[in-house]
């Protein structure tokens, strides 16, 4: 099997890059003395998750219960569902737990604690470390009340967790390091307040790929969650968390036409194939809907996907420069802005090792 | 079955709105004396397609060969694959044809004609009517050469087609009407040039939801393609092609928390549930990632999805005004910017008739 046996668009995974990305994160966490609980929402793939948990505790993080089911069916037994619980998901979580899967949940409010009363559900309190979305502030006067409400409701206070989503907007390694320390301080301080009130708080969980990559110390933290590091993407490259040549994911596409007078090459990868994510639009180097490479994965200088319709991509030179010759039928690879969003449309990875030979096809959980 | 039996997010289809939308398009095309070849890429659902082709020829339009397979397996026998053909899809199209499905393809270049030489493939020439993406201009000196190349290659010149994608950027009904006439003129003139050269050109195909809705005459056209009209969305409402109350598709979501001091309500529908599409961002009224309604589908004044992460949506008042009380667990419905993009993440529709009772679950082709 090689690229000539595929219909485009197809999702290509460069195994050596992924393996190096995972090895680098493992080395960083070994240095910090911490377990990795990888966020599997990026890959949604058993083979990738197996590499990410190798040498770790085997615990994973998910963003939906569909992911929890997918990985439970493939052997996962310690799963953190890291989106604030909704009442209509409680019975599903309990059902997974009855099947022997230790699913823990998160919340930042007492209403959900009441809705789950008497259910012996392990709960982590979500801490807001950066004003980015959900969570209780570490110094919120209600934090200890919430911890006590969990204990008295019959649930289990498993610990505290936070996610420094704002690290995606940092513009320097120094800023990411400062954000990692801010993330650490928030949960460690929240855990301290809960423990001072006589509550058990065994888990102190942090994580985002940027902060996990550059954190210098994580004293008081017990585990790190990170997801996109397995593949990386242009947004991560744009904030110096990886190099372009570390990006393991790309979309294989075919040239289907040209509009010569405009300098356009049309390909069969539009926003369904690439996603609508324009995460680099707010970065110094806007990569459009993705950076264009040849079929072997080598970037073509300053060629980007300028526009995308549902199944059409329009390639053009970043600043109107000369386009290379790309006859109809030419195979190209597009590096994505955001690996999680791009991978979401596919049900399998075409796994390669630096060439066009497909060494394996790995199933992934498609869609929602 | 009703909303209380669902896990959120879920994709809700208001059947009466969809039926009215389809009836309106059928009435418009009856008035114009034309057959509808609905574009099924929006719904990717056999039940919706059956309603859209009722009283028509049964022909459909698809944007991928996965859609062609899905609908062929459900009885479709006349399918236009309306994205420029890539060489690696030729054998798949021929395989579908051998199975008795009349799949026709489109192209705008002679390279693909050569790649398919001797294959008896029905081809339409794609005409560029608005400089929007692919296609040969109607007055291009190479148009007749391309038509002759198709005939001499052993393929069948089935006709010409165009798509006035620029109609999505029109800002008035008058502008859409003018675009519809521009779309019509382009293909009718191209067909005339081909026929004058002695080539058969039986099919003259146009279509976009805005131009199909407002076209006043389509003389010389033989069929109309349109897709998003079955559901409509906020982008269509923003250019007066429908009213907000015609939008048949919404995402059911649960409140999972609040950040009171910021006026934020957090829900479990992020960009995976809603899509990253920000099509209203360039319209006079920016709807964020979607317009918030109560569980019965009634819009909550000026409440929109301001921000979206992968599985989190942040609801806020459009201009910082007061938020209604929305306790944790409250069910809400979000109207989408772009129905095609939002529906893409789901594998089924929850079909309702104006309330919270689910009368049916309709399967859809998820992902790519």
PDB file of C-alpha atoms in Angstrom, chain A residues 44-261:
ATOM      1  CA  UNK A  44      -8.873   9.475  19.437  1.00  0.00           C
ATOM      2  CA  UNK A  45      -6.844   6.396  18.483  1.00  0.00           C
ATOM      3  CA  UNK A  46      -5.890   3.347  20.558  1.00  0.00           C
ATOM      4  CA  UNK A  47      -2.464   2.920  18.948  1.00  0.00           C
ATOM      5  CA  UNK A  48      -1.457   6.545  19.588  1.00  0.00           C
ATOM      6  CA  UNK A  49      -2.791   6.421  23.162  1.00  0.00           C
ATOM      7  CA  UNK A  50      -0.819   3.218  23.820  1.00  0.00           C
ATOM      8  CA  UNK A  51       2.410   5.006  22.861  1.00  0.00           C
ATOM      9  CA  UNK A  52       1.494   8.060  24.936  1.00  0.00           C
ATOM     10  CA  UNK A  53       0.850   6.018  28.111  1.00  0.00           C
ATOM     11  CA  UNK A  54       3.878   3.723  27.691  1.00  0.00           C
ATOM     12  CA  UNK A  55       5.875   3.860  30.930  1.00  0.00           C
ATOM     13  CA  UNK A  56       3.137   5.963  32.563  1.00  0.00           C
ATOM     14  CA  UNK A  57       0.294   4.865  34.845  1.00  0.00           C
ATOM     15  CA  UNK A  58      -2.088   4.092  31.969  1.00  0.00           C
ATOM     16  CA  UNK A  59      -4.480   6.850  33.024  1.00  0.00           C
ATOM     17  CA  UNK A  60      -5.978   8.992  30.254  1.00  0.00           C
ATOM     18  CA  UNK A  61      -8.042  12.162  29.842  1.00  0.00           C
ATOM     19  CA  UNK A  62     -11.103  12.431  27.573  1.00  0.00           C
ATOM     20  CA  UNK A  63     -13.348  15.285  26.456  1.00  0.00           C
ATOM     21  CA  UNK A  64     -16.525  13.272  25.713  1.00  0.00           C
ATOM     22  CA  UNK A  65     -18.163  10.108  26.995  1.00  0.00           C
ATOM     23  CA  UNK A  66     -17.978   8.719  23.447  1.00  0.00           C
ATOM     24  CA  UNK A  67     -14.191   8.868  23.844  1.00  0.00           C
ATOM     25  CA  UNK A  68     -14.516   7.233  27.280  1.00  0.00           C
ATOM     26  CA  UNK A  69     -16.500   4.359  25.714  1.00  0.00           C
ATOM     27  CA  UNK A  70     -14.038   4.020  22.823  1.00  0.00           C
ATOM     28  CA  UNK A  71     -11.013   3.757  25.118  1.00  0.00           C
ATOM     29  CA  UNK A  72     -12.770   1.691  27.796  1.00  0.00           C
ATOM     30  CA  UNK A  73     -13.580  -0.858  25.088  1.00  0.00           C
ATOM     31  CA  UNK A  74      -9.835  -0.902  24.321  1.00  0.00           C
ATOM     32  CA  UNK A  75      -8.702  -1.471  27.880  1.00  0.00           C
ATOM     33  CA  UNK A  76      -8.502   1.951  29.587  1.00  0.00           C
ATOM     34  CA  UNK A  77      -9.424   1.650  33.282  1.00  0.00           C
ATOM     35  CA  UNK A  78      -8.600   5.147  34.660  1.00  0.00           C
ATOM     36  CA  UNK A  79     -10.313   7.925  32.727  1.00  0.00           C
ATOM     37  CA  UNK A  80     -10.715  11.581  33.666  1.00  0.00           C
ATOM     38  CA  UNK A  81     -13.663  13.156  31.832  1.00  0.00           C
ATOM     39  CA  UNK A  82     -12.293  16.692  31.799  1.00  0.00           C
ATOM     40  CA  UNK A  83     -15.321  18.774  30.771  1.00  0.00           C
ATOM     41  CA  UNK A  84     -17.710  20.046  33.462  1.00  0.00           C
ATOM     42  CA  UNK A  85     -20.315  17.348  34.037  1.00  0.00           C
ATOM     43  CA  UNK A  86     -23.896  17.933  32.785  1.00  0.00           C
ATOM     44  CA  UNK A  87     -26.799  16.287  34.660  1.00  0.00           C
ATOM     45  CA  UNK A  88     -27.820  14.218  31.628  1.00  0.00           C
ATOM     46  CA  UNK A  89     -24.414  12.457  31.624  1.00  0.00           C
ATOM     47  CA  UNK A  90     -24.386  11.251  35.237  1.00  0.00           C
ATOM     48  CA  UNK A  91     -26.103   7.920  34.562  1.00  0.00           C
ATOM     49  CA  UNK A  92     -23.723   7.147  31.693  1.00  0.00           C
ATOM     50  CA  UNK A  93     -20.694   7.818  33.892  1.00  0.00           C
ATOM     51  CA  UNK A  94     -22.142   5.552  36.593  1.00  0.00           C
ATOM     52  CA  UNK A  95     -22.764   2.856  34.013  1.00  0.00           C
ATOM     53  CA  UNK A  96     -19.111   3.012  32.909  1.00  0.00           C
ATOM     54  CA  UNK A  97     -18.045   2.788  36.556  1.00  0.00           C
ATOM     55  CA  UNK A  98     -20.246  -0.286  37.107  1.00  0.00           C
ATOM     56  CA  UNK A  99     -18.361  -1.863  34.199  1.00  0.00           C
ATOM     57  CA  UNK A 100     -15.109  -1.481  36.148  1.00  0.00           C
ATOM     58  CA  UNK A 101     -13.793   1.735  34.596  1.00  0.00           C
ATOM     59  CA  UNK A 102     -12.657   4.324  37.125  1.00  0.00           C
ATOM     60  CA  UNK A 103     -14.179   7.381  35.444  1.00  0.00           C
ATOM     61  CA  UNK A 104     -13.683  10.586  37.410  1.00  0.00           C
ATOM     62  CA  UNK A 105     -15.479  13.844  36.592  1.00  0.00           C
ATOM     63  CA  UNK A 106     -14.959  17.555  37.128  1.00  0.00           C
ATOM     64  CA  UNK A 107     -17.196  20.404  38.225  1.00  0.00           C
ATOM     65  CA  UNK A 108     -17.009  23.982  39.481  1.00  0.00           C
ATOM     66  CA  UNK A 109     -20.473  24.296  41.018  1.00  0.00           C
ATOM     67  CA  UNK A 110     -22.622  22.893  43.783  1.00  0.00           C
ATOM     68  CA  UNK A 111     -25.671  22.321  41.538  1.00  0.00           C
ATOM     69  CA  UNK A 112     -23.974  19.385  39.834  1.00  0.00           C
ATOM     70  CA  UNK A 113     -22.828  18.021  43.195  1.00  0.00           C
ATOM     71  CA  UNK A 114     -26.487  18.004  44.303  1.00  0.00           C
ATOM     72  CA  UNK A 115     -27.605  16.380  41.037  1.00  0.00           C
ATOM     73  CA  UNK A 116     -25.111  13.544  41.624  1.00  0.00           C
ATOM     74  CA  UNK A 117     -25.801  13.199  45.380  1.00  0.00           C
ATOM     75  CA  UNK A 118     -25.507   9.696  46.791  1.00  0.00           C
ATOM     76  CA  UNK A 119     -23.768   8.309  43.709  1.00  0.00           C
ATOM     77  CA  UNK A 120     -20.189   7.775  45.034  1.00  0.00           C
ATOM     78  CA  UNK A 121     -18.787   9.596  42.015  1.00  0.00           C
ATOM     79  CA  UNK A 122     -15.110  10.683  42.127  1.00  0.00           C
ATOM     80  CA  UNK A 123     -15.046  14.430  41.481  1.00  0.00           C
ATOM     81  CA  UNK A 124     -12.260  16.902  40.911  1.00  0.00           C
ATOM     82  CA  UNK A 125     -12.877  20.588  41.442  1.00  0.00           C
ATOM     83  CA  UNK A 126     -12.019  22.575  38.333  1.00  0.00           C
ATOM     84  CA  UNK A 127      -9.810  25.554  39.162  1.00  0.00           C
ATOM     85  CA  UNK A 128      -9.699  28.667  36.996  1.00  0.00           C
ATOM     86  CA  UNK A 129      -6.008  29.579  36.713  1.00  0.00           C
ATOM     87  CA  UNK A 130      -6.177  32.131  33.883  1.00  0.00           C
ATOM     88  CA  UNK A 131      -9.736  33.489  33.424  1.00  0.00           C
ATOM     89  CA  UNK A 132      -9.961  31.472  30.251  1.00  0.00           C
ATOM     90  CA  UNK A 133     -13.283  29.589  30.652  1.00  0.00           C
ATOM     91  CA  UNK A 134     -14.600  27.424  33.535  1.00  0.00           C
ATOM     92  CA  UNK A 135     -13.477  26.856  37.115  1.00  0.00           C
ATOM     93  CA  UNK A 136     -13.407  28.244  40.629  1.00  0.00           C
ATOM     94  CA  UNK A 137     -10.604  30.671  41.452  1.00  0.00           C
ATOM     95  CA  UNK A 138      -8.065  29.257  43.906  1.00  0.00           C
ATOM     96  CA  UNK A 139      -8.867  32.068  46.378  1.00  0.00           C
ATOM     97  CA  UNK A 140     -12.646  31.919  45.886  1.00  0.00           C
ATOM     98  CA  UNK A 141     -14.380  31.959  49.307  1.00  0.00           C
ATOM     99  CA  UNK A 142     -16.711  29.182  48.038  1.00  0.00           C
ATOM    100  CA  UNK A 143     -13.928  26.722  47.163  1.00  0.00           C
ATOM    101  CA  UNK A 144     -13.829  25.001  50.556  1.00  0.00           C
ATOM    102  CA  UNK A 145     -17.666  24.964  50.712  1.00  0.00           C
ATOM    103  CA  UNK A 146     -17.709  23.187  47.354  1.00  0.00           C
ATOM    104  CA  UNK A 147     -15.168  20.634  48.584  1.00  0.00           C
ATOM    105  CA  UNK A 148     -17.242  19.992  51.703  1.00  0.00           C
ATOM    106  CA  UNK A 149     -20.445  19.730  49.641  1.00  0.00           C
ATOM    107  CA  UNK A 150     -18.793  17.018  47.518  1.00  0.00           C
ATOM    108  CA  UNK A 151     -17.771  15.031  50.602  1.00  0.00           C
ATOM    109  CA  UNK A 152     -21.156  15.365  52.344  1.00  0.00           C
ATOM    110  CA  UNK A 153     -23.087  14.534  49.126  1.00  0.00           C
ATOM    111  CA  UNK A 154     -21.695  11.015  49.156  1.00  0.00           C
ATOM    112  CA  UNK A 155     -19.327  11.729  46.266  1.00  0.00           C
ATOM    113  CA  UNK A 156     -15.538  11.458  46.576  1.00  0.00           C
ATOM    114  CA  UNK A 157     -13.348  14.554  46.431  1.00  0.00           C
ATOM    115  CA  UNK A 158     -10.599  13.168  44.220  1.00  0.00           C
ATOM    116  CA  UNK A 159      -8.677  16.426  43.904  1.00  0.00           C
ATOM    117  CA  UNK A 160      -8.267  19.585  41.871  1.00  0.00           C
ATOM    118  CA  UNK A 161      -7.436  20.190  38.215  1.00  0.00           C
ATOM    119  CA  UNK A 162      -6.849  23.132  35.891  1.00  0.00           C
ATOM    120  CA  UNK A 163      -6.018  23.829  32.259  1.00  0.00           C
ATOM    121  CA  UNK A 164      -4.028  26.904  31.258  1.00  0.00           C
ATOM    122  CA  UNK A 165      -5.782  27.394  27.922  1.00  0.00           C
ATOM    123  CA  UNK A 166      -4.390  30.918  27.756  1.00  0.00           C
ATOM    124  CA  UNK A 167      -0.956  29.418  27.116  1.00  0.00           C
ATOM    125  CA  UNK A 168      -2.034  29.070  23.474  1.00  0.00           C
ATOM    126  CA  UNK A 169      -1.939  32.859  23.247  1.00  0.00           C
ATOM    127  CA  UNK A 170       1.531  33.299  24.750  1.00  0.00           C
ATOM    128  CA  UNK A 171       4.064  34.839  22.389  1.00  0.00           C
ATOM    129  CA  UNK A 172       7.341  33.697  23.946  1.00  0.00           C
ATOM    130  CA  UNK A 173       8.848  30.778  25.831  1.00  0.00           C
ATOM    131  CA  UNK A 174       9.252  33.082  28.843  1.00  0.00           C
ATOM    132  CA  UNK A 175       5.521  33.866  28.761  1.00  0.00           C
ATOM    133  CA  UNK A 176       4.689  30.137  28.563  1.00  0.00           C
ATOM    134  CA  UNK A 177       7.021  29.410  31.513  1.00  0.00           C
ATOM    135  CA  UNK A 178       5.322  32.142  33.532  1.00  0.00           C
ATOM    136  CA  UNK A 179       1.923  30.681  32.587  1.00  0.00           C
ATOM    137  CA  UNK A 180       3.085  27.200  33.692  1.00  0.00           C
ATOM    138  CA  UNK A 181       4.029  28.612  37.085  1.00  0.00           C
ATOM    139  CA  UNK A 182       0.684  30.449  37.306  1.00  0.00           C
ATOM    140  CA  UNK A 183      -1.115  27.193  36.451  1.00  0.00           C
ATOM    141  CA  UNK A 184       0.880  25.284  39.077  1.00  0.00           C
ATOM    142  CA  UNK A 185       0.366  27.911  41.784  1.00  0.00           C
ATOM    143  CA  UNK A 186      -3.401  27.966  41.229  1.00  0.00           C
ATOM    144  CA  UNK A 187      -3.980  24.244  41.811  1.00  0.00           C
ATOM    145  CA  UNK A 188      -1.346  23.810  44.499  1.00  0.00           C
ATOM    146  CA  UNK A 189      -2.832  26.716  46.431  1.00  0.00           C
ATOM    147  CA  UNK A 190      -6.395  25.387  45.968  1.00  0.00           C
ATOM    148  CA  UNK A 191      -5.293  21.923  47.148  1.00  0.00           C
ATOM    149  CA  UNK A 192      -3.629  23.543  50.172  1.00  0.00           C
ATOM    150  CA  UNK A 193      -6.835  25.373  51.146  1.00  0.00           C
ATOM    151  CA  UNK A 194      -8.906  22.181  50.827  1.00  0.00           C
ATOM    152  CA  UNK A 195      -6.396  20.149  52.883  1.00  0.00           C
ATOM    153  CA  UNK A 196      -6.222  22.886  55.522  1.00  0.00           C
ATOM    154  CA  UNK A 197      -9.989  22.462  55.896  1.00  0.00           C
ATOM    155  CA  UNK A 198      -9.516  18.760  56.593  1.00  0.00           C
ATOM    156  CA  UNK A 199     -10.442  17.533  53.129  1.00  0.00           C
ATOM    157  CA  UNK A 200      -8.490  14.879  51.244  1.00  0.00           C
ATOM    158  CA  UNK A 201      -7.173  16.147  47.912  1.00  0.00           C
ATOM    159  CA  UNK A 202      -4.960  13.386  46.502  1.00  0.00           C
ATOM    160  CA  UNK A 203      -4.867  14.515  42.860  1.00  0.00           C
ATOM    161  CA  UNK A 204      -3.397  17.853  41.760  1.00  0.00           C
ATOM    162  CA  UNK A 205      -3.629  17.887  37.979  1.00  0.00           C
ATOM    163  CA  UNK A 206      -2.408  20.479  35.461  1.00  0.00           C
ATOM    164  CA  UNK A 207      -1.831  20.538  31.785  1.00  0.00           C
ATOM    165  CA  UNK A 208      -1.695  22.096  28.396  1.00  0.00           C
ATOM    166  CA  UNK A 209       0.857  21.188  25.746  1.00  0.00           C
ATOM    167  CA  UNK A 210       2.667  24.571  25.940  1.00  0.00           C
ATOM    168  CA  UNK A 211       2.937  24.645  29.743  1.00  0.00           C
ATOM    169  CA  UNK A 212       3.822  20.943  29.996  1.00  0.00           C
ATOM    170  CA  UNK A 213       6.587  21.459  27.408  1.00  0.00           C
ATOM    171  CA  UNK A 214       8.240  24.412  29.132  1.00  0.00           C
ATOM    172  CA  UNK A 215       7.403  24.054  32.853  1.00  0.00           C
ATOM    173  CA  UNK A 216      10.611  24.278  34.915  1.00  0.00           C
ATOM    174  CA  UNK A 217       9.187  22.831  38.116  1.00  0.00           C
ATOM    175  CA  UNK A 218       5.833  21.375  39.072  1.00  0.00           C
ATOM    176  CA  UNK A 219       6.244  20.921  42.860  1.00  0.00           C
ATOM    177  CA  UNK A 220       2.978  19.905  44.474  1.00  0.00           C
ATOM    178  CA  UNK A 221       1.480  18.673  41.196  1.00  0.00           C
ATOM    179  CA  UNK A 222       0.717  14.939  40.883  1.00  0.00           C
ATOM    180  CA  UNK A 223      -0.020  14.554  37.153  1.00  0.00           C
ATOM    181  CA  UNK A 224       0.135  16.377  33.832  1.00  0.00           C
ATOM    182  CA  UNK A 225      -2.466  16.330  31.086  1.00  0.00           C
ATOM    183  CA  UNK A 226      -1.554  17.293  27.517  1.00  0.00           C
ATOM    184  CA  UNK A 227      -2.914  16.174  24.167  1.00  0.00           C
ATOM    185  CA  UNK A 228      -1.837  17.953  21.023  1.00  0.00           C
ATOM    186  CA  UNK A 229       1.886  17.282  21.673  1.00  0.00           C
ATOM    187  CA  UNK A 230       1.549  13.834  20.051  1.00  0.00           C
ATOM    188  CA  UNK A 231       1.016  15.450  16.629  1.00  0.00           C
ATOM    189  CA  UNK A 232       1.686  19.189  17.067  1.00  0.00           C
ATOM    190  CA  UNK A 233       0.375  21.682  14.498  1.00  0.00           C
ATOM    191  CA  UNK A 234       0.966  25.120  13.009  1.00  0.00           C
ATOM    192  CA  UNK A 235      -0.536  26.923  16.017  1.00  0.00           C
ATOM    193  CA  UNK A 236       2.000  25.184  18.288  1.00  0.00           C
ATOM    194  CA  UNK A 237       4.823  25.942  15.835  1.00  0.00           C
ATOM    195  CA  UNK A 238       3.676  29.577  15.783  1.00  0.00           C
ATOM    196  CA  UNK A 239       4.297  29.894  19.528  1.00  0.00           C
ATOM    197  CA  UNK A 240       7.625  27.999  19.488  1.00  0.00           C
ATOM    198  CA  UNK A 241       6.294  24.879  21.228  1.00  0.00           C
ATOM    199  CA  UNK A 242       7.501  22.791  18.280  1.00  0.00           C
ATOM    200  CA  UNK A 243       9.220  23.212  14.928  1.00  0.00           C
ATOM    201  CA  UNK A 244       7.331  22.866  11.646  1.00  0.00           C
ATOM    202  CA  UNK A 245       9.299  19.660  11.008  1.00  0.00           C
ATOM    203  CA  UNK A 246       7.888  18.120  14.210  1.00  0.00           C
ATOM    204  CA  UNK A 247       4.286  18.245  12.919  1.00  0.00           C
ATOM    205  CA  UNK A 248       3.266  14.601  12.491  1.00  0.00           C
ATOM    206  CA  UNK A 249      -0.171  15.102  10.947  1.00  0.00           C
ATOM    207  CA  UNK A 250      -1.020  16.196   7.416  1.00  0.00           C
ATOM    208  CA  UNK A 251      -3.829  15.937   4.893  1.00  0.00           C
ATOM    209  CA  UNK A 252      -2.970  14.286   1.578  1.00  0.00           C
ATOM    210  CA  UNK A 253      -4.730  16.066  -1.283  1.00  0.00           C
ATOM    211  CA  UNK A 254      -4.803  16.120  -5.108  1.00  0.00           C
ATOM    212  CA  UNK A 255      -4.559  19.069  -7.463  1.00  0.00           C
ATOM    213  CA  UNK A 256      -7.858  19.197  -9.400  1.00  0.00           C
ATOM    214  CA  UNK A 257      -7.438  22.412 -11.378  1.00  0.00           C
ATOM    215  CA  UNK A 258      -5.926  25.885 -11.734  1.00  0.00           C
ATOM    216  CA  UNK A 259      -6.943  29.488 -12.193  1.00  0.00           C
ATOM    217  CA  UNK A 260      -3.685  30.534 -13.799  1.00  0.00           C
ATOM    218  CA  UNK A 261      -4.350  34.266 -14.114  1.00  0.00           C
TER     219      UNK A 261
END
